[in-house]
């Protein structure tokens, strides 16, 4: 089985020389006549002009020609008529997929099988599947693939050494698709090679990274760079040497600079050994506290990669203030296609509505690149749930152009993937677009997050993280729930510009869905529509479960082909069970605490 375009034409040849060659092949195959006007200065950008004889003139760099070709092919499949000229350039330079694949073949937070790249401690892949993936990425506009987990466990620490030839071969496979590899590295790597420390200011350490970079780039000249998780959740980093993250990132940047490589440095740095009794530390403040003071001190080829929210990919989080406050630093926003907290690719969860909300808040040009944690694995359908592929495809479209219309993008994916009648397409698009809101309703309420089963992160456990060390508390008691993150509380809100402080600061004005992210409120608090907070929590959960039932019914009426139909049916059954568990557990949790009955007398178990 295959991803969108590959369903139409299952594979591309193995002997392609580069993106323009691939573009020619694809157009021929699709019966589209085109002339190429290669202009390398245009890079990824392109222009398409229809000609009177029914052919097209394509102008662009090598990759631009490829993207233009995919735009034509996907457009024609979707019934578009190309009457006038079209041109486009990506908004973000690096449009990345970060795989959290380990070399033993497991995937951290992977829900679609085992690794596509590694097995039993070595590089191992099916070249056809690599080409399918390359084609899927290129046709969605994606251009960087980081193949190994940011938590670099042995033997991935040897990727830069013993495994270089294998990686070079993998890079060769992806090159015609305009996809450049990236590697996650371990900051303490030099110490495995007789260097006595990993101190970024130690000349021996700097020399080791320079030599290593030269060796790596000799094997993979177009490597996009290194991805680094340092001083985060137990990973080594510059803090061990009393250095800051600019010292660490700039040291690597110096090593990569001669080769045009980037250091993509993650900002997921927080105290992951917090004492729940400590009320002064507020985890969402951590990224800003570590990085905002370093604005302007990073080298030109460093990109700080910031998770979209201040916590960790919850269903609803406000935009990270760090994405708004570092005006003199290259930034990438990190999102997560892997459904770690959002249903494990069992529950339906289409992300584009969430991304639209993020981009609406993000000032133009505040970020220069974008990354997404992969939702891929070696399952036959690549994404576990066949409908989870919509997230990969629409991520690509958004990464190219954040103004992409959500409904159009989803409909385009449906058309490329299935053959349905227009009403069925519309129904499916509607179901996919509503899925995130439904999931949000039956899980943790009103922006509070974290009521999941610890470690696995699937299913409800409202107190699971309450007395733990991860800094993710809701402090529900018999009267109130939430943490006050305003100026009067933890002060997290002070990290934002004025417009955000006004929007979120006053519970009477704060959008409902963020209410419990920013405020601690009594259950009797009156929401904007007059309902009490506790009633709203009950209502959302009952509605969420009801809407899941409707979703299941409507989805069952769509004639998916096999094997998708069977997988979709089976996963929907699991989702229904999950939604029922969430609804009952969360309602019971709050009912037991508050003693407030549901004003509509529905069943809450005590
Ligand atoms: O919250 C955590 C995830 C980890 C992940 C980490 C990160 C790769 O549960 O599995 O580690 O986020 O983003 O680094």
Coordinates of N, CA and C in Angstrom, one line a residue, residues 108-220:
X108 N 10.5 6.0 19.1 CA 10.0 6.7 20.3 C 8.8 7.4 19.9
X109 N 7.7 7.2 20.6 CA 6.4 7.7 20.3 C 5.9 7.4 18.8
X110 N 6.3 6.2 18.4 CA 5.8 5.8 17.0 C 4.6 5.0 17.1
X111 N 3.7 5.2 16.2 CA 2.4 4.5 16.3 C 2.0 3.9 14.9
X112 N 3.1 3.6 14.1 CA 2.8 3.1 12.8 C 3.8 1.9 12.5
X113 N 4.1 1.2 13.6 CA 5.0 0.1 13.3 C 6.5 0.4 13.7
X114 N 7.4 -0.3 13.1 CA 8.8 -0.1 13.4 C 9.5 0.9 12.4
X115 N 10.7 1.1 12.7 CA 11.5 2.1 11.8 C 11.5 1.7 10.4
X116 N 11.4 2.7 9.5 CA 11.6 2.5 8.1 C 13.1 2.5 7.7
X117 N 14.0 2.9 8.7 CA 15.4 3.1 8.3 C 16.4 2.1 9.1
X118 N 15.9 1.7 10.2 CA 16.9 0.9 11.1 C 16.3 -0.4 11.5
X119 N 17.2 -1.4 11.8 CA 16.7 -2.6 12.4 C 17.9 -3.3 13.0
X120 N 17.7 -3.9 14.2 CA 18.7 -4.7 14.9 C 20.1 -3.9 15.0
X121 N 20.0 -2.7 15.2 CA 21.3 -1.9 15.4 C 22.0 -1.5 14.2
X122 N 21.3 -1.7 13.0 CA 22.0 -1.2 11.8 C 21.0 -0.5 10.9
X123 N 21.6 0.1 9.8 CA 20.7 0.7 8.8 C 20.1 -0.3 8.0
X124 N 18.8 -0.3 7.8 CA 18.2 -1.3 7.0 C 16.9 -0.8 6.5
X125 N 16.7 -0.8 5.2 CA 15.5 -0.2 4.6 C 15.2 -0.9 3.2
X126 N 14.0 -0.6 2.8 CA 13.5 -1.1 1.5 C 13.6 0.1 0.6
X127 N 14.5 0.0 -0.4 CA 14.7 1.2 -1.3 C 13.4 1.7 -1.9
X128 N 12.5 0.8 -2.3 CA 11.2 1.2 -2.9 C 10.4 2.1 -1.9
X129 N 10.4 1.6 -0.6 CA 9.7 2.4 0.4 C 10.3 3.8 0.6
X130 N 11.7 3.8 0.4 CA 12.3 5.1 0.6 C 11.9 6.1 -0.6
X131 N 11.8 5.5 -1.8 CA 11.4 6.3 -2.9 C 9.9 6.8 -2.7
X132 N 9.1 5.9 -2.2 CA 7.7 6.3 -1.9 C 7.7 7.5 -1.0
X133 N 8.5 7.3 0.1 CA 8.6 8.4 1.1 C 9.1 9.7 0.5
X134 N 10.2 9.6 -0.3 CA 10.8 10.7 -0.9 C 9.8 11.4 -1.8
X135 N 9.0 10.6 -2.5 CA 8.1 11.2 -3.5 C 6.9 11.9 -2.7
X136 N 6.5 11.2 -1.6 CA 5.4 11.8 -0.8 C 5.9 13.1 -0.2
X137 N 7.1 13.1 0.3 CA 7.6 14.4 0.8 C 7.7 15.5 -0.2
X138 N 8.4 15.1 -1.4 CA 8.5 16.2 -2.4 C 7.2 16.7 -2.9
X139 N 6.3 15.8 -3.1 CA 5.0 16.2 -3.7 C 4.2 17.0 -2.7
X140 N 4.6 17.0 -1.4 CA 3.9 17.9 -0.4 C 4.8 19.1 -0.1
X141 N 6.0 19.1 -0.7 CA 6.9 20.3 -0.6 C 7.9 20.2 0.6
X142 N 8.1 19.0 1.1 CA 9.0 18.9 2.3 C 10.4 18.6 1.8
X143 N 11.4 19.1 2.5 CA 12.8 18.9 2.0 C 13.9 18.5 2.9
X144 N 13.6 18.2 4.2 CA 14.6 17.7 5.1 C 14.1 16.5 5.9
X145 N 14.9 15.5 6.0 CA 14.5 14.3 6.7 C 15.6 13.9 7.8
X146 N 15.2 14.1 9.0 CA 16.2 13.7 10.1 C 15.8 12.3 10.4
X147 N 16.7 11.3 10.2 CA 16.3 9.9 10.3 C 16.4 9.3 11.7
X148 N 17.2 9.9 12.6 CA 17.3 9.2 13.9 C 16.8 10.1 15.0
X149 N 16.5 9.4 16.1 CA 15.9 10.0 17.3 C 16.8 11.1 17.9
X150 N 16.1 12.2 18.4 CA 16.8 13.2 19.1 C 17.4 12.7 20.4
X151 N 16.8 11.7 21.0 CA 17.5 11.0 22.1 C 18.4 10.0 21.4
X152 N 19.7 10.3 21.4 CA 20.6 9.5 20.6 C 21.2 8.3 21.5
X153 N 20.6 7.2 21.3 CA 21.1 6.0 22.1 C 22.1 5.2 21.3
X154 N 23.0 4.5 22.0 CA 23.9 3.7 21.3 C 23.1 2.6 20.5
X155 N 23.4 2.2 19.3 CA 24.6 2.6 18.5 C 24.4 3.8 17.6
X156 N 23.3 4.6 17.8 CA 23.2 5.8 16.9 C 24.3 6.8 17.2
X157 N 24.9 6.7 18.3 CA 26.1 7.6 18.5 C 27.2 7.3 17.5
X158 N 27.1 6.1 16.9 CA 28.2 5.8 15.9 C 27.7 6.1 14.5
X159 N 26.6 6.7 14.3 CA 26.1 7.0 13.0 C 27.1 7.9 12.2
X160 N 27.7 8.8 12.9 CA 28.7 9.7 12.3 C 30.0 9.0 11.9
X161 N 30.1 7.8 12.4 CA 31.4 7.1 12.2 C 31.1 5.8 11.4
X162 N 30.9 4.7 12.1 CA 30.8 3.4 11.4 C 29.7 3.4 10.3
X163 N 28.7 4.2 10.5 CA 27.5 4.0 9.6 C 27.5 5.1 8.5
X164 N 28.5 5.8 8.4 CA 28.5 6.9 7.3 C 28.2 6.4 5.9
X165 N 28.9 5.3 5.5 CA 28.6 4.8 4.1 C 27.1 4.5 3.9
X166 N 26.5 3.8 4.9 CA 25.1 3.5 4.8 C 24.3 4.7 4.7
X167 N 24.6 5.7 5.5 CA 23.8 7.0 5.5 C 24.0 7.7 4.1
X168 N 25.2 7.6 3.6 CA 25.5 8.3 2.3 C 24.6 7.6 1.2
X169 N 24.5 6.3 1.3 CA 23.6 5.6 0.3 C 22.2 6.0 0.5
X170 N 21.8 6.2 1.7 CA 20.4 6.6 1.9 C 20.2 8.0 1.4
X171 N 21.2 8.9 1.6 CA 21.1 10.3 1.1 C 21.0 10.3 -0.4
X172 N 21.7 9.3 -1.0 CA 21.6 9.2 -2.5 C 20.2 8.9 -3.0
X173 N 19.5 8.1 -2.2 CA 18.2 7.7 -2.6 C 17.2 8.9 -2.5
X174 N 17.4 9.7 -1.5 CA 16.5 10.8 -1.3 C 16.8 12.1 -2.2
X175 N 18.1 12.1 -2.7 CA 18.5 13.3 -3.4 C 17.6 13.7 -4.6
X176 N 17.2 12.8 -5.4 CA 16.4 13.2 -6.6 C 15.1 13.8 -6.1
X177 N 14.7 13.6 -4.9 CA 13.4 14.1 -4.4 C 13.6 15.5 -3.8
X178 N 14.8 16.0 -3.8 CA 15.1 17.3 -3.2 C 15.1 17.2 -1.7
X179 N 15.2 16.0 -1.2 CA 15.1 15.8 0.3 C 16.5 15.6 0.8
X180 N 16.9 16.4 1.7 CA 18.3 16.3 2.3 C 18.2 15.6 3.7
X181 N 19.1 14.8 4.0 CA 19.1 14.1 5.3 C 19.6 15.1 6.3
X182 N 19.2 14.8 7.6 CA 19.8 15.5 8.8 C 20.0 14.4 9.8
X183 N 20.9 14.7 10.7 CA 21.2 13.7 11.7 C 21.1 14.3 13.1
X184 N 20.5 13.5 14.0 CA 20.5 13.9 15.4 C 21.9 13.5 16.0
X185 N 22.5 14.4 16.8 CA 23.8 14.1 17.4 C 23.7 14.1 18.9
X186 N 24.7 13.5 19.5 CA 24.8 13.5 20.9 C 25.9 14.5 21.3
X187 N 25.6 15.4 22.2 CA 26.5 16.5 22.5 C 27.8 16.0 23.1
X188 N 27.7 14.8 23.8 CA 28.9 14.4 24.4 C 29.8 13.4 23.6
X189 N 29.4 13.4 22.3 CA 30.1 12.5 21.3 C 31.6 12.5 21.4
X190 N 32.3 13.7 21.5 CA 33.7 13.7 21.5 C 34.3 12.8 22.6
X191 N 33.6 12.6 23.7 CA 34.1 11.9 24.8 C 34.2 10.4 24.5
X192 N 33.5 10.0 23.5 CA 33.6 8.6 23.1 C 34.9 8.3 22.2
X193 N 35.6 9.4 22.0 CA 36.8 9.4 21.1 C 38.1 9.9 21.8
X194 N 38.1 9.7 23.1 CA 39.3 10.0 23.8 C 39.5 11.5 24.1
X195 N 38.5 12.3 23.8 CA 38.5 13.7 24.2 C 38.0 13.8 25.6
X196 N 38.7 14.5 26.5 CA 38.3 14.4 27.9 C 37.0 15.0 28.3
X197 N 36.5 15.9 27.5 CA 35.2 16.5 27.9 C 34.4 16.8 26.6
X198 N 33.3 17.4 26.8 CA 32.5 17.9 25.6 C 32.3 19.4 25.8
X199 N 33.1 20.0 26.6 CA 33.0 21.5 26.8 C 33.1 22.2 25.5
X200 N 32.1 23.0 25.2 CA 32.1 23.7 23.8 C 33.2 24.7 23.7
X201 N 33.8 25.1 24.8 CA 34.9 26.1 24.7 C 36.2 25.5 24.7
X202 N 36.3 24.2 24.9 CA 37.6 23.4 24.9 C 38.1 23.3 23.5
X203 N 39.3 23.7 23.2 CA 39.8 23.6 21.8 C 39.9 22.2 21.3
X204 N 40.1 21.3 22.2 CA 40.2 19.9 21.7 C 38.8 19.4 21.2
X205 N 37.7 19.9 21.9 CA 36.4 19.5 21.6 C 36.0 20.2 20.2
X206 N 36.4 21.4 20.1 CA 36.1 22.2 18.9 C 36.7 21.5 17.7
X207 N 38.0 21.1 17.9 CA 38.7 20.5 16.8 C 38.1 19.2 16.4
X208 N 37.6 18.4 17.4 CA 37.0 17.1 17.1 C 35.8 17.3 16.3
X209 N 35.0 18.3 16.6 CA 33.7 18.5 15.8 C 34.1 19.0 14.4
X210 N 35.1 19.8 14.3 CA 35.5 20.2 12.9 C 35.9 19.1 12.1
X211 N 36.8 18.2 12.6 CA 37.2 17.0 11.9 C 36.0 16.1 11.5
X212 N 35.1 16.0 12.5 CA 34.0 15.1 12.3 C 33.1 15.7 11.2
X213 N 32.9 17.0 11.2 CA 32.0 17.6 10.2 C 32.7 17.4 8.8
X214 N 34.0 17.5 8.7 CA 34.6 17.4 7.4 C 34.4 15.9 6.9
X215 N 34.6 15.0 7.8 CA 34.4 13.6 7.4 C 32.9 13.3 7.0
X216 N 32.0 13.9 7.8 CA 30.6 13.6 7.5 C 30.2 14.2 6.1
X217 N 30.7 15.5 5.9 CA 30.3 16.1 4.6 C 31.1 15.6 3.4
X218 N 32.2 14.9 3.7 CA 32.9 14.3 2.5 C 32.0 13.1 2.1
X219 N 31.2 12.5 3.0 CA 30.4 11.4 2.6 C 29.0 11.9 2.1
X220 N 28.5 12.9 2.8 CA 27.1 13.4 2.4 C 27.2 14.9 2.2

